[in-house]
Coordinates of C-alpha atoms and ligand atoms in Angstrom, one line a residue:
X1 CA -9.0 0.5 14.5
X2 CA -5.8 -0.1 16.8
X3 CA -6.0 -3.5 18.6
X4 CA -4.4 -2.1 22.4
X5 CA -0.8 -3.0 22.3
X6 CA -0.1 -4.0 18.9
X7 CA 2.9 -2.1 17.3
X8 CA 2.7 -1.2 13.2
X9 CA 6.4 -1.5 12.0
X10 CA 7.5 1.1 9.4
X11 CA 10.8 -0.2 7.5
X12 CA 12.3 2.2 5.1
X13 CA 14.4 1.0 2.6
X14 CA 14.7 5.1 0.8
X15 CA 13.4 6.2 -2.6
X16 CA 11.6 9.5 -3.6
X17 CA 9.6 9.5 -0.5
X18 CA 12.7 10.4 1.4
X19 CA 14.5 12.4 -1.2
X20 CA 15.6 16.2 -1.1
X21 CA 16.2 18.8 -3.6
X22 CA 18.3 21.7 -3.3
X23 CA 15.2 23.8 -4.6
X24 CA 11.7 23.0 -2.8
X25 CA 9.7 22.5 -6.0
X26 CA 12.2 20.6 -8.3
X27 CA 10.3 17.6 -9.1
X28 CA 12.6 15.7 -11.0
X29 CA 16.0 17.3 -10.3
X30 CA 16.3 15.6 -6.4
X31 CA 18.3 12.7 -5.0
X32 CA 16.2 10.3 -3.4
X33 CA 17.2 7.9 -0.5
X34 CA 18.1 11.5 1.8
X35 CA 15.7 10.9 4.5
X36 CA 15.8 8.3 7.5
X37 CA 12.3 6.9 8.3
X38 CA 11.9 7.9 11.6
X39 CA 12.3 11.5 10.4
X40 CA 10.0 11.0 7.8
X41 CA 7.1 9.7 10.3
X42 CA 7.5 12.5 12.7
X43 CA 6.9 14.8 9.6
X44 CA 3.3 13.6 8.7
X45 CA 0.9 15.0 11.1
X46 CA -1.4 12.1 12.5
X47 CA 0.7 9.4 11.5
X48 CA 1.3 8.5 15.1
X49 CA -2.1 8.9 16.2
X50 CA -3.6 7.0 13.7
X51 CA -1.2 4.4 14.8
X52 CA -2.1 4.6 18.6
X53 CA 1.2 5.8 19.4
X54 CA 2.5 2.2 18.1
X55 CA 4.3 3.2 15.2
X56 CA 8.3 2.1 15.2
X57 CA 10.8 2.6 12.6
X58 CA 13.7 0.9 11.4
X59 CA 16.0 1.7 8.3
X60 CA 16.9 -2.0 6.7
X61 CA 18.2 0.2 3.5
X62 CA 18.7 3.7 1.6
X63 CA 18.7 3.5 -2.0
X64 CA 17.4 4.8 -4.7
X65 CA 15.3 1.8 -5.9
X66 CA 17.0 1.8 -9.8
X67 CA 19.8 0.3 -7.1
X68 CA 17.7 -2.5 -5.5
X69 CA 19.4 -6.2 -5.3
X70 CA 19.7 -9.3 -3.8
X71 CA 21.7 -7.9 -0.7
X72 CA 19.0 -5.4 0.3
X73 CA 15.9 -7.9 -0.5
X74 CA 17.8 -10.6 1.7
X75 CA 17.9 -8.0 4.7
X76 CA 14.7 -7.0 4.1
X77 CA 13.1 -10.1 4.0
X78 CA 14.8 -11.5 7.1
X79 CA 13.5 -8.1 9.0
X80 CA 10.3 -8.6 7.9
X81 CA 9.8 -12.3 9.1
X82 CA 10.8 -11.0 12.2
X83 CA 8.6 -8.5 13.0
X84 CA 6.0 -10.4 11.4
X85 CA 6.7 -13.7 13.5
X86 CA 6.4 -11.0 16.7
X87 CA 3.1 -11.6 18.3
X88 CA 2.8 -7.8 19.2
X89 CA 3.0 -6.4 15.5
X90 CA 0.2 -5.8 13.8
X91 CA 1.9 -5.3 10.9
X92 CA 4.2 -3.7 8.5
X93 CA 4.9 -0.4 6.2
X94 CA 7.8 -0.7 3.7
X95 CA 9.0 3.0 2.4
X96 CA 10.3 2.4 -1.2
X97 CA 11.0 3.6 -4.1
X98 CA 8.9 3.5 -6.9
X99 CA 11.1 2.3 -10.0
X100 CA 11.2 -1.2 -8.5
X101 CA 8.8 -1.3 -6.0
X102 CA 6.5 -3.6 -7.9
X103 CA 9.7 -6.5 -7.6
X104 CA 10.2 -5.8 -4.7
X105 CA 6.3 -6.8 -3.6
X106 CA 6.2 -9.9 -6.0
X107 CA 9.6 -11.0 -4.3
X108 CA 7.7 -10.4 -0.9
X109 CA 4.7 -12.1 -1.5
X110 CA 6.8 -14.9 -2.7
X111 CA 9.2 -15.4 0.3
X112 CA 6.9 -14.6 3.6
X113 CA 4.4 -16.3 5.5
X114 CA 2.2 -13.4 5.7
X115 CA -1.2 -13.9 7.9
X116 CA -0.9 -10.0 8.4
X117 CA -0.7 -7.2 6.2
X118 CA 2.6 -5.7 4.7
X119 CA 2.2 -2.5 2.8
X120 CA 4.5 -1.0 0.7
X121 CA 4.1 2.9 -0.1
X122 CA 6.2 5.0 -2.1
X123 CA 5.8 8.9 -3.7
X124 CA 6.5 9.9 -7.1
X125 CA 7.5 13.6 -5.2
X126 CA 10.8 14.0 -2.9
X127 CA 9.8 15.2 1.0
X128 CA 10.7 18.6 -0.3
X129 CA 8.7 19.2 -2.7
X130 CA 5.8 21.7 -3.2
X131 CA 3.2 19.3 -2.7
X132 CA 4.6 15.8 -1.7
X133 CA 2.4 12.7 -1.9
X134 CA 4.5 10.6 0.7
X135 CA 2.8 12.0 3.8
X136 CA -1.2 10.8 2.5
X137 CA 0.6 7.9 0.9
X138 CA 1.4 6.9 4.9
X139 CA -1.3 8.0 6.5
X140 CA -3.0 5.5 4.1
X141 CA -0.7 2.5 4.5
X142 CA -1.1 2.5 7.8
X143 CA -4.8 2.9 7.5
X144 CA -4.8 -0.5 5.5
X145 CA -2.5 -2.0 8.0
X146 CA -5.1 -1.3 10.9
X147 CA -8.5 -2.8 8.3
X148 CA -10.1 -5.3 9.7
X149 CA -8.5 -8.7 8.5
X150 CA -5.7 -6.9 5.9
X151 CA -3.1 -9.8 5.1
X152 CA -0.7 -10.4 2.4
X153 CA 1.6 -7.9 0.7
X154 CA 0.2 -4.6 -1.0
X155 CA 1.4 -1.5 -2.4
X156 CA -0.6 1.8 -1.8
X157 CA -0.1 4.7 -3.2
X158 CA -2.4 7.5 -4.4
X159 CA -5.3 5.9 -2.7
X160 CA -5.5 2.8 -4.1
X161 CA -4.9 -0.5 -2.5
X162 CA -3.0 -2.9 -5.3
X163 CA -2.1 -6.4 -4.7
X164 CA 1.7 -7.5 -5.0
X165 CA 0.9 -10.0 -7.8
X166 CA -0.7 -7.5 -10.4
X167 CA 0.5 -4.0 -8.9
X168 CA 3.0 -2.0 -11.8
X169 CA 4.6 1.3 -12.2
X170 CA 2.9 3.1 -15.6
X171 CA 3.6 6.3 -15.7
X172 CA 7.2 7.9 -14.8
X173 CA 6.2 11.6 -13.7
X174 CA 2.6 11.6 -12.6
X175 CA 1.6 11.3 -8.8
X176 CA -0.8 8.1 -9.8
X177 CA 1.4 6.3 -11.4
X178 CA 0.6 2.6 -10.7
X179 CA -2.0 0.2 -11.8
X180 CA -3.2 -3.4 -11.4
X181 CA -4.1 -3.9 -15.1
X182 CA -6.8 -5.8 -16.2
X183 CA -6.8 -7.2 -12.3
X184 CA -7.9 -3.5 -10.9
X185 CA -7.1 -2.4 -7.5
X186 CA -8.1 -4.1 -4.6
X187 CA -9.7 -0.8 -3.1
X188 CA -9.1 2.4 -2.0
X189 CA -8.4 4.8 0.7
X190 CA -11.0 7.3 1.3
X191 CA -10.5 9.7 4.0
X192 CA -8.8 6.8 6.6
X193 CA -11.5 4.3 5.3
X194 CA -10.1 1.0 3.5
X195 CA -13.1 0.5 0.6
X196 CA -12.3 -3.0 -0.5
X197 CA -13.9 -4.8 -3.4
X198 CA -11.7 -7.5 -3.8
X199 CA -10.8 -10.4 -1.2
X200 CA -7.6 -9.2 0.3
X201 CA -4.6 -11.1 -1.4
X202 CA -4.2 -14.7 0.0
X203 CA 0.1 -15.0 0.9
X204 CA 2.3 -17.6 0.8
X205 CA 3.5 -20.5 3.0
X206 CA 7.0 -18.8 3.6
X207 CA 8.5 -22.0 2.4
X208 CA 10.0 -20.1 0.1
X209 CA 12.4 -18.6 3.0
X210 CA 12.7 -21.5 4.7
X211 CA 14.4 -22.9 1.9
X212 CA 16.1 -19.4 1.2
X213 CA 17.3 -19.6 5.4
X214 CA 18.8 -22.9 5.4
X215 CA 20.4 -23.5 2.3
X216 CA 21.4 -20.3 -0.2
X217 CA 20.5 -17.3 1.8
X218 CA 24.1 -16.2 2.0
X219 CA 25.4 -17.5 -1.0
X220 CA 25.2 -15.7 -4.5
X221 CA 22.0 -15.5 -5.8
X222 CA 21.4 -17.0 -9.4
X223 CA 22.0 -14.5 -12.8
X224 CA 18.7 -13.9 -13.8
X225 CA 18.5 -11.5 -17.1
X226 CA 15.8 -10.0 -19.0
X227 CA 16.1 -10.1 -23.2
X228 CA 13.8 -8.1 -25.0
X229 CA 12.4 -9.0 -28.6
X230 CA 11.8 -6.6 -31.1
X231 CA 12.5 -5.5 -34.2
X232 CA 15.7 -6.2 -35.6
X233 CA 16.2 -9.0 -33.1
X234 CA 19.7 -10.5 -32.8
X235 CA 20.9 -13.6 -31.5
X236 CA 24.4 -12.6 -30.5
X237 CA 23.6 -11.4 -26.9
X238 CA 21.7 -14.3 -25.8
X239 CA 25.0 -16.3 -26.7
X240 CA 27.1 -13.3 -24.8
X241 CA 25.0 -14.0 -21.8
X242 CA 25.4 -17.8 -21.6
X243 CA 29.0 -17.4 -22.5
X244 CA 29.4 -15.2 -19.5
X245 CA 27.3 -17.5 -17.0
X246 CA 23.8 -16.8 -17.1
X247 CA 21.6 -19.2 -15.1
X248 CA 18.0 -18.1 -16.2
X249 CA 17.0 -15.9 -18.8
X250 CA 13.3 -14.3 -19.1
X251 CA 12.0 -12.8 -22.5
X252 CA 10.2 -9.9 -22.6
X253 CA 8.4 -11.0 -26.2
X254 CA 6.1 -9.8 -28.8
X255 CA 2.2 -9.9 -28.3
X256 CA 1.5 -13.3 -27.1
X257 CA 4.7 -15.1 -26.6
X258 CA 6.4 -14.6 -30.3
X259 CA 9.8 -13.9 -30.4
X260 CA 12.0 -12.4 -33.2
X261 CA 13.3 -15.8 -34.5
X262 CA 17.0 -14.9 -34.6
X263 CA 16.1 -14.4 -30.9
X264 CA 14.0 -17.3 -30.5
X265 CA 17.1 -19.6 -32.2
X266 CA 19.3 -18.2 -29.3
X267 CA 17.0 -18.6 -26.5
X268 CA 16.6 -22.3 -28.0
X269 CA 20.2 -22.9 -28.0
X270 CA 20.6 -21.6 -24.1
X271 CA 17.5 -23.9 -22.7
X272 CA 19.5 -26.6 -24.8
X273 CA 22.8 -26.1 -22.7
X274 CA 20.8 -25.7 -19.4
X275 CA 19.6 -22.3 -19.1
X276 CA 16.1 -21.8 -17.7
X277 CA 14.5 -19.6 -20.0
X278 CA 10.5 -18.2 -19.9
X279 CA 8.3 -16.0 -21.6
X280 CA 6.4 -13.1 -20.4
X281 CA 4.9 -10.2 -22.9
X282 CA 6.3 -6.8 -22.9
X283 CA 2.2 -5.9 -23.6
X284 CA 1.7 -3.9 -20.6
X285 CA -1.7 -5.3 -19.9
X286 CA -2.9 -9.2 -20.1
X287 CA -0.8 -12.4 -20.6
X288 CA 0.9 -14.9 -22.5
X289 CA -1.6 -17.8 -23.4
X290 CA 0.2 -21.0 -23.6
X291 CA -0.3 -23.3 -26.7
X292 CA 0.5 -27.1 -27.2
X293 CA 3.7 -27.4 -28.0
X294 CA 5.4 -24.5 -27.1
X295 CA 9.2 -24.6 -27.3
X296 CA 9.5 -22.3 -24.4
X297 CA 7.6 -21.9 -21.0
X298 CA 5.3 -19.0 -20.4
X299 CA 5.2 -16.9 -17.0
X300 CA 1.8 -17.6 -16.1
X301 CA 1.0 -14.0 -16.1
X302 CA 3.5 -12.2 -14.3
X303 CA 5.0 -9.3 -16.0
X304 CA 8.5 -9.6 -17.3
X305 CA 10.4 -8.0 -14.0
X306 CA 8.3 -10.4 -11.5
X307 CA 8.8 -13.6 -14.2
X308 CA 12.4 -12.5 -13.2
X309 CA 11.9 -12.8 -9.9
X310 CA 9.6 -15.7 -9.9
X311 CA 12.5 -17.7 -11.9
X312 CA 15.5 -16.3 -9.3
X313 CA 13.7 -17.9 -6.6
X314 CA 13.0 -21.1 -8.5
X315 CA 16.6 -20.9 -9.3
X316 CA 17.7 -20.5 -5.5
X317 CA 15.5 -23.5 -4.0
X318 CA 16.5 -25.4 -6.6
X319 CA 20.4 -25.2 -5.6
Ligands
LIG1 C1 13.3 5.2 -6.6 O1 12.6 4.3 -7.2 O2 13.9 5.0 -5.6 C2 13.3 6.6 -7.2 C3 12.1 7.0 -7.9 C4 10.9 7.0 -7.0 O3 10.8 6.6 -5.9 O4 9.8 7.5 -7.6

């Protein structure tokens, strides 16, 4: 449903759904981040119409997402603010790669004041494959964009509709490879139709870029690592890291929040000489669950990547 005049904004920023192989077919042997975005609509038949003829594109990046960082997600965000602040957008499509996609939609949700929806879509085959998923991964975006009352950032990708906040990359071949978790989708797309049954995700303030826009924006962004615990845990790279300047430090830790202690004595010692450190579980479904006393903060849920994010940011308003 196409209010008259409103414009849906498609920003690509590369990945597999613009890749090319040398052999159509070659699912895996392809360089992604080939295609521009404009080309990539005019392949997908419908994609316009669907749109009302509104549909512009604009190319803010062309990476493979493995690449992503601070300099691309600063554009990006600043483009999106834009269009979104533009009373004649409805709202906006984000083409992206799948390996980081997931950050790249917490960081969104974190930094824009979004009353409208932003959709990120992705394709775990190149354009030039036998049967590539980015066209229908599109056509479905789009199709969210234009629901009635869609706000907030979303991924979508083999018909399902995921929030930012829970959405995560499972599976490294198959064409469905995200999930929500425990959290489920927020929907699906079904032949052009948006089947909901969750609220769509409420967005931020955009304080968040407000503080980003006047004070850090162009500066360099805080070091933010992930450590992993396991077995056979060591200390020494923790100390590396502070050594060499690390300003936050997330750990991706054992079952609910334990960390190997040689670990846990290094991640100790950095929050001692000022390093913000958190927990998050490498458990790929549920969360940390806090307990009195803990020496070290959890991440409230997010996975270890978006705790990473969540902690950057805290990092940057904090400067
Ligand atoms: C990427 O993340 O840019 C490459 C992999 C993919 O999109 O599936």
């Amino acid at each position: 449903m196409q209010v008259s005049g409103q414009k849906i904004v498609v920003l690509g920023t590369g990945g597999t759904i613009a890749g090319t192989s040398a052999q159509a077919g070659d699912n895996i042997g392809y360089t992604a981040a080939q295609v521009g975005v404009a080309q990539l609509l005019a392949a997908v038949p419908g994609l316009q119409a669907l749109a009302g003829g509104m549909l512009e594109a604009e190319q803010v990046a062309q990476v493979d997402s493995k690449d992503m960082d601070d300099g691309v997600w600063r554009a990006l965000a600043l483009r999106c603010a834009h269009h979104l602040a533009d009373p004649d957008v409805r709202g906006l499509v984000i083409t992206h790669g799948t390996d980081t996609l997931e950050e790249t939609a917490w960081f969104l949700h974190e930094v824009l004041d979004v009353s409208k929806p932003v959709v990120l879509t992705c394709a775990m085959r190149p354009a030039t494959a036998l049967t590539p998923d980015g066209p229908q991964n599109l056509l479905d975006a789009v199709a969210v964009v234009l629901a009635p009352g869609a706000t907030g950032v979303m991924a979508v990708a083999a018909g399902e509709v995921h929030a930012a906040r829970y959405v995560q990359k499972v599976h490294p071949y198959r064409v469905h490879a995200f999930t929500s978790g425990d959290a489920g989708p927020l929907g699906w797309v079904e032949e052009g139709h948006v089947r909901l049954v969750q609220n769509w995700p409420v967005g931020q303030t955009g304080q968040a870029l407000g503080a980003i826009k006047e004070g850090a924006f162009s500066a360099d962004w805080p070091w933010v690592e992930v450590v992993l615990s396991h077995a056979g845990g060591q200390g020494r790279g923790v100390d590396a890291l502070v050594r060499a300047g690390v300003q936050g430090l997330v750990v991706a830790c054992t079952g609910n929040g334990t960390i190997h202690q040689a670990l846990e004595a290094a991640l100790l010692r950095a929050q001692e000489a000022g390093v913000r450190v958190v927990r998050a579980t490498r458990c790929a479904e549920g969360q940390v669950l806090p307990k009195p006393g803990d020496a070290l903060p959890d991440s409230q849920g997010l996975s270890p990547v978006k705790a990473r994010v969540a902690l950057l940011l805290d990092l940057l308003q904090a400067d």
